[in-house]
Coordinates of C-alpha atoms in Angstrom, one line a residue:
Chain A
X19 CA 3.3 24.2 -28.3
X20 CA 2.8 24.8 -24.6
X21 CA 5.9 24.3 -22.6
X22 CA 5.4 26.2 -19.2
X23 CA 8.1 25.4 -16.7
X24 CA 9.1 22.1 -18.3
X25 CA 12.3 23.2 -20.0
X26 CA 13.2 24.3 -16.6
X27 CA 12.1 20.9 -14.9
X28 CA 14.1 19.0 -17.7
X29 CA 17.1 20.7 -17.1
X30 CA 16.9 20.3 -13.2
X31 CA 16.4 16.4 -13.7
X32 CA 19.4 16.3 -16.1
X33 CA 21.6 18.8 -14.0
X34 CA 20.6 16.4 -11.1
X35 CA 21.2 13.1 -12.7
X36 CA 24.4 14.1 -13.8
X37 CA 25.8 15.7 -10.6
X38 CA 26.9 12.6 -9.0
X39 CA 29.1 11.2 -12.1
X40 CA 30.7 14.9 -12.4
X41 CA 31.7 15.0 -8.8
X42 CA 33.2 11.5 -9.1
X43 CA 34.9 12.4 -12.2
X44 CA 35.9 15.6 -10.5
X45 CA 37.4 13.7 -7.6
X46 CA 39.2 11.3 -10.1
X47 CA 41.0 14.4 -11.7
X48 CA 41.6 16.2 -8.7
X49 CA 42.6 13.5 -6.1
X50 CA 46.1 12.7 -5.2
X51 CA 46.5 8.7 -5.0
X52 CA 48.8 7.3 -2.7
X53 CA 46.8 4.2 -1.5
X54 CA 48.0 2.2 1.1
X55 CA 46.2 -1.1 2.7
X56 CA 45.3 0.8 5.8
X57 CA 43.7 3.6 3.7
X58 CA 41.2 0.7 2.0
X59 CA 39.9 -0.2 5.6
X60 CA 36.8 0.6 7.0
X61 CA 36.8 4.4 8.0
X62 CA 37.2 5.2 11.6
X63 CA 37.1 1.9 12.7
X64 CA 33.5 1.2 11.3
X65 CA 32.3 -2.2 10.6
X66 CA 33.6 -4.4 7.6
X67 CA 31.3 -5.2 5.2
X68 CA 29.7 -8.5 5.1
X69 CA 27.2 -10.5 3.2
X70 CA 24.8 -9.0 0.4
X71 CA 23.4 -5.7 0.2
X72 CA 20.2 -7.5 -1.5
X73 CA 18.1 -9.0 1.2
X74 CA 14.7 -10.1 1.3
X75 CA 12.6 -7.3 3.0
X76 CA 9.7 -7.9 5.1
X77 CA 6.1 -8.1 3.1
X78 CA 4.8 -5.8 5.7
X79 CA 6.3 -3.0 3.9
X80 CA 3.9 -3.6 1.0
X81 CA 0.9 -2.3 2.8
X82 CA 2.6 1.1 3.1
X83 CA 3.5 1.2 -0.6
X84 CA -0.1 0.5 -1.3
X85 CA -1.0 3.4 1.0
X86 CA 1.7 5.4 -0.7
X87 CA 0.2 5.0 -4.1
X88 CA -3.2 5.9 -3.3
X89 CA -2.2 9.1 -1.8
X90 CA 0.2 9.8 -4.7
X91 CA -3.1 9.5 -7.1
X92 CA -4.6 11.9 -4.7
X93 CA -1.7 14.2 -5.3
X94 CA -2.0 14.0 -9.1
X95 CA -5.7 15.2 -8.9
X96 CA -4.4 18.2 -6.6
X97 CA -2.6 19.6 -9.6
X98 CA -5.6 20.8 -12.0
X99 CA -7.3 21.9 -9.0
X100 CA -4.4 24.3 -8.0
X101 CA -4.0 25.6 -11.4
X102 CA -7.9 26.1 -11.7
X103 CA -8.2 27.5 -8.4
X104 CA -8.3 31.1 -9.2
X105 CA -11.7 30.4 -11.2
X106 CA -13.4 27.9 -9.1
X107 CA -13.5 30.0 -5.6
X108 CA -15.2 28.7 -2.8
X109 CA -16.7 25.6 -4.8
X110 CA -13.6 24.4 -5.7
X111 CA -12.3 24.3 -2.0
X112 CA -15.3 22.7 -0.4
X113 CA -15.0 20.0 -3.2
X114 CA -11.4 19.4 -2.7
X115 CA -11.8 19.1 1.1
X116 CA -14.6 16.7 0.5
X117 CA -12.2 14.4 -2.0
X118 CA -9.5 14.7 0.6
X119 CA -11.9 13.9 3.3
X120 CA -13.2 10.9 2.0
X121 CA -9.7 9.7 1.2
X122 CA -8.6 10.5 5.0
X123 CA -11.5 8.4 5.8
X124 CA -9.4 5.5 4.4
X125 CA -6.4 6.4 6.7
X126 CA -8.5 6.8 9.7
X127 CA -9.9 3.4 8.8
X128 CA -6.3 2.1 8.5
X129 CA -5.4 3.8 11.8
X130 CA -8.3 2.2 13.5
X131 CA -7.5 -1.2 12.1
X132 CA -4.0 -1.1 13.3
X133 CA -2.5 -1.5 9.8
X134 CA -0.2 1.3 10.6
X135 CA 1.2 0.0 13.7
X136 CA 4.3 -2.2 13.4
X137 CA 4.0 -5.7 14.3
Chain B
X21 CA 12.5 21.6 -36.3
X22 CA 13.8 21.9 -32.6
X23 CA 10.6 20.1 -31.7
X24 CA 11.4 17.1 -33.9
X25 CA 14.8 16.8 -32.4
X26 CA 13.4 16.6 -29.2
X27 CA 11.0 14.4 -29.8
X28 CA 13.4 11.9 -31.5
X29 CA 15.7 12.4 -28.6
X30 CA 13.3 11.3 -26.2
X31 CA 12.1 8.5 -28.4
X32 CA 15.6 7.0 -29.0
X33 CA 16.0 7.3 -24.8
X34 CA 12.5 5.6 -24.3
X35 CA 13.3 2.9 -26.8
X36 CA 16.9 2.1 -25.7
X37 CA 15.8 2.1 -22.0
X38 CA 12.9 -0.1 -22.7
X39 CA 15.3 -2.5 -24.4
X40 CA 17.5 -2.3 -21.6
X41 CA 14.6 -3.4 -19.4
X42 CA 13.9 -6.3 -21.3
X43 CA 17.2 -7.5 -21.9
X44 CA 18.9 -6.7 -18.6
X45 CA 19.3 -9.9 -16.5
X46 CA 19.3 -8.1 -13.1
X47 CA 15.6 -7.4 -12.4
X48 CA 16.5 -4.3 -10.3
X49 CA 18.2 -2.7 -13.2
X50 CA 15.5 -3.4 -15.1
X51 CA 13.1 -1.7 -12.8
X52 CA 15.4 1.4 -12.4
X53 CA 15.6 1.7 -16.2
X54 CA 11.6 1.5 -16.4
X55 CA 11.7 5.0 -14.6
X56 CA 14.0 6.4 -17.4
X57 CA 11.3 4.7 -19.9
X58 CA 8.4 6.5 -18.1
X59 CA 10.1 9.9 -17.8
X60 CA 11.1 10.3 -21.3
X61 CA 7.6 9.3 -22.4
X62 CA 6.5 12.1 -19.9
X63 CA 8.7 14.3 -21.9
X64 CA 6.8 13.3 -25.2
X65 CA 3.5 14.0 -23.5
X66 CA 4.9 17.6 -22.8
X67 CA 5.9 17.9 -26.7
X68 CA 2.2 17.0 -27.2
X69 CA 0.8 19.4 -25.0
X70 CA -0.5 16.9 -22.5
X71 CA 1.2 18.4 -19.5
X72 CA -1.3 17.2 -17.1
X73 CA -0.4 13.6 -18.4
X74 CA 3.4 14.1 -18.4
X75 CA 2.8 15.4 -14.4
X76 CA 0.4 12.2 -13.9
X77 CA 3.0 10.0 -16.0
X78 CA 5.8 11.0 -13.6
X79 CA 3.9 11.1 -10.4
X80 CA 2.0 7.8 -10.8
X81 CA 4.2 5.8 -12.9
X82 CA 7.7 7.1 -12.5
X83 CA 7.3 7.2 -8.8
X84 CA 4.5 4.9 -7.6
X85 CA 4.4 2.1 -9.9
X86 CA 8.1 1.9 -9.8
X87 CA 8.3 1.7 -6.1
X88 CA 5.3 -1.1 -6.1
X89 CA 7.7 -3.1 -8.4
X90 CA 11.0 -2.3 -6.7
X91 CA 9.0 -3.4 -3.5
X92 CA 8.0 -6.6 -5.3
X93 CA 11.5 -7.4 -6.3
X94 CA 12.8 -6.7 -2.8
X95 CA 10.1 -9.0 -1.2
X96 CA 11.1 -12.1 -3.5
X97 CA 14.9 -11.3 -4.0
X98 CA 16.2 -10.6 -7.3
X99 CA 18.7 -13.6 -7.0
X100 CA 16.4 -16.2 -8.2
X101 CA 15.7 -14.7 -11.3
X102 CA 19.7 -14.5 -12.2
X103 CA 20.3 -18.0 -10.8
X104 CA 17.3 -19.5 -13.0
X105 CA 18.1 -20.8 -16.8
X106 CA 16.2 -19.5 -19.8
X107 CA 14.6 -23.0 -21.0
X108 CA 12.8 -23.2 -24.1
X109 CA 9.4 -23.3 -22.5
X110 CA 10.3 -20.1 -20.9
X111 CA 11.4 -18.6 -24.2
X112 CA 8.1 -19.7 -26.1
X113 CA 5.5 -18.8 -23.3
X114 CA 7.2 -14.9 -23.2
X115 CA 7.2 -15.2 -27.0
X116 CA 3.4 -16.0 -27.2
X117 CA 2.8 -13.3 -24.5
X118 CA 4.9 -10.8 -26.3
X119 CA 3.5 -11.2 -29.6
X120 CA -0.1 -11.0 -28.1
X121 CA 0.5 -8.0 -26.3
X122 CA 2.1 -6.2 -29.6
X123 CA -0.6 -7.2 -31.8
X124 CA -3.1 -5.8 -29.1
X125 CA -1.3 -2.7 -28.9
X126 CA -1.1 -2.3 -32.8
X127 CA -5.2 -3.2 -33.0
X128 CA -5.7 -0.8 -30.2
X129 CA -3.7 2.2 -32.4
X130 CA -5.4 1.2 -35.6
X131 CA -9.1 1.1 -33.9
X132 CA -11.3 3.7 -35.4
X133 CA -12.2 5.6 -32.2
X134 CA -14.9 8.0 -33.4
X135 CA -12.8 11.1 -31.8
X136 CA -14.2 14.4 -32.5
X137 CA -11.6 17.1 -33.6
X138 CA -11.2 19.8 -30.7
X139 CA -12.8 23.4 -31.2
X140 CA -10.3 26.2 -32.4
X141 CA -10.9 28.1 -28.8
X142 CA -9.9 24.7 -27.0
X143 CA -6.7 24.6 -29.2
X144 CA -6.0 28.2 -28.6
X145 CA -6.4 27.8 -24.9
X146 CA -4.3 24.7 -24.9
X147 CA -1.5 26.4 -26.7
X148 CA -1.5 29.2 -24.2
X149 CA -2.1 28.1 -20.8
X150 CA -1.9 24.0 -21.1
X151 CA -4.1 21.4 -20.4
X152 CA -3.9 21.3 -16.6
X153 CA -5.9 24.3 -16.1
X154 CA -8.3 23.4 -18.4
X155 CA -9.0 19.9 -16.7
X156 CA -9.1 21.6 -13.5
X157 CA -11.9 23.9 -14.6
X158 CA -13.9 20.9 -16.4
X159 CA -13.1 18.3 -13.2
X160 CA -14.7 21.0 -10.8
X161 CA -17.9 21.7 -13.1
X162 CA -19.0 19.2 -15.6
X163 CA -17.6 16.1 -14.1
X164 CA -17.6 16.8 -10.3
X165 CA -19.6 14.0 -9.8
X166 CA -17.0 11.4 -11.3
X167 CA -14.3 13.2 -9.6
X168 CA -16.0 12.4 -6.2
X169 CA -16.7 9.1 -7.2
X170 CA -13.0 8.8 -7.9
X171 CA -12.2 9.2 -4.4
X172 CA -14.7 6.9 -3.1
X173 CA -13.0 4.3 -5.6
X174 CA -9.9 5.1 -4.1
X175 CA -11.3 4.7 -0.4
X176 CA -12.6 1.3 -1.5
X177 CA -9.1 0.4 -2.8
X178 CA -7.6 1.3 0.2
X179 CA -10.0 -0.6 2.7
X180 CA -9.5 -3.5 0.3
X181 CA -5.9 -3.3 0.6
X182 CA -6.1 -3.0 4.1
X183 CA -8.3 -5.9 4.7
X184 CA -6.3 -8.2 2.3
X185 CA -3.1 -7.4 4.0
X186 CA -4.2 -7.8 7.3
X187 CA -5.5 -11.3 6.5
X188 CA -2.4 -12.2 4.6
X189 CA -0.5 -11.3 8.0
X190 CA -2.7 -13.0 10.4
X191 CA -2.1 -16.1 8.1
X192 CA 1.5 -15.5 8.1
X193 CA 1.5 -15.3 12.0
X194 CA -0.5 -18.2 12.6
X195 CA 1.8 -20.4 10.4
X196 CA 4.9 -18.9 12.7
X197 CA 3.2 -19.9 15.9
X198 CA 2.9 -23.3 14.5
X199 CA 6.5 -23.8 13.8
X200 CA 7.0 -22.3 17.2
X201 CA 4.9 -25.0 19.0
X202 CA 6.8 -27.8 16.8
X203 CA 10.0 -26.2 17.8
X204 CA 9.1 -26.3 21.4
X205 CA 7.8 -29.7 21.3
X206 CA 11.0 -31.1 19.4
X207 CA 13.5 -29.8 22.3
X208 CA 14.8 -26.8 23.7
X209 CA 13.0 -23.7 22.9
X210 CA 15.2 -21.5 21.2
X211 CA 15.7 -17.7 22.5
X212 CA 13.8 -16.3 19.4
X213 CA 10.9 -18.9 19.6
X214 CA 10.7 -17.8 23.5
X215 CA 10.5 -14.2 22.5
X216 CA 8.1 -14.7 19.9
X217 CA 6.0 -16.6 22.2
X218 CA 6.1 -14.1 24.8
X219 CA 5.0 -11.4 22.3
X220 CA 2.3 -13.7 21.0
X221 CA 1.0 -14.0 24.6
X222 CA 1.0 -10.1 25.3
X223 CA -1.3 -10.1 22.1
X224 CA -3.5 -12.5 23.7
X225 CA -3.3 -15.2 21.1
X226 CA -1.4 -17.7 23.3
X227 CA -1.9 -18.4 26.9
X228 CA 1.7 -18.9 28.7
X229 CA 0.4 -21.3 31.1
X230 CA -1.0 -24.1 28.5
X231 CA 2.3 -23.8 27.0
X232 CA 4.3 -24.3 30.1
X233 CA 2.4 -27.1 31.3
X234 CA 2.6 -28.9 28.0

């Protein structure tokens, strides 16, 4: 079985995911509780929160999400290329630049069409 | 032995999280649990020597697809689903769809694909250095044309998304300018309507002289 760095990555994910809970639990244990009404108000004359946190977002964000996905998929192709780079040499480099270049054409198109401009 | 324990742990996490996705009434929590499902399945991929698949699963599904799903939820608002009652018609439709998908999955797994077992040397390399490096070597030698074609496919998808999005936004803009003229006709132009009108005029869609005349 080939594991490589994956056990460490797994440990990192578990560590990062449990950290907020650990810190909050630690704060619960260590803290000295003496609450007053004033202490529960917004910190340093901040705004009192109102309404719901879940608001409807502007649909314009969706284009950015779509563009992100496409470049996300491009990133996936970078992994096998990087792993095999030592063997591929110049040919691999040229091929990958061609691949990224074709995808950058899409970005140029988006730019020219004004899709990246906030309207 | 440890491999079996890790496998069953990942399986338990993924199945529990998947049940959470289905049974959670808040769609935002469902989408977030979906990340856990994808990540634990990526763990199972790692156990099966499919390290590249695990990376792809994490990057494309756990990150990319979930962002699309979360964006979709944020555009529509998740309140609607919490308030909607589960009618019997909806239950029936989802039951039929779920059964169909389940049968399809089972049939796909049972389908007699003609898969050749990998050669001993391939298995040897797989055990030693994983699949990513091997895939890279194959991708840039034997499958270099399909690889470059994939970039063209991605380019087409990108251009298509931009064209569709631009069209949709243009329609939305038209609709708002219609509402705008309505609000002006019916009485006092509001502050928002005024500023939106000026914005439209600066884009050259509306001529301010015409509006003030009428």
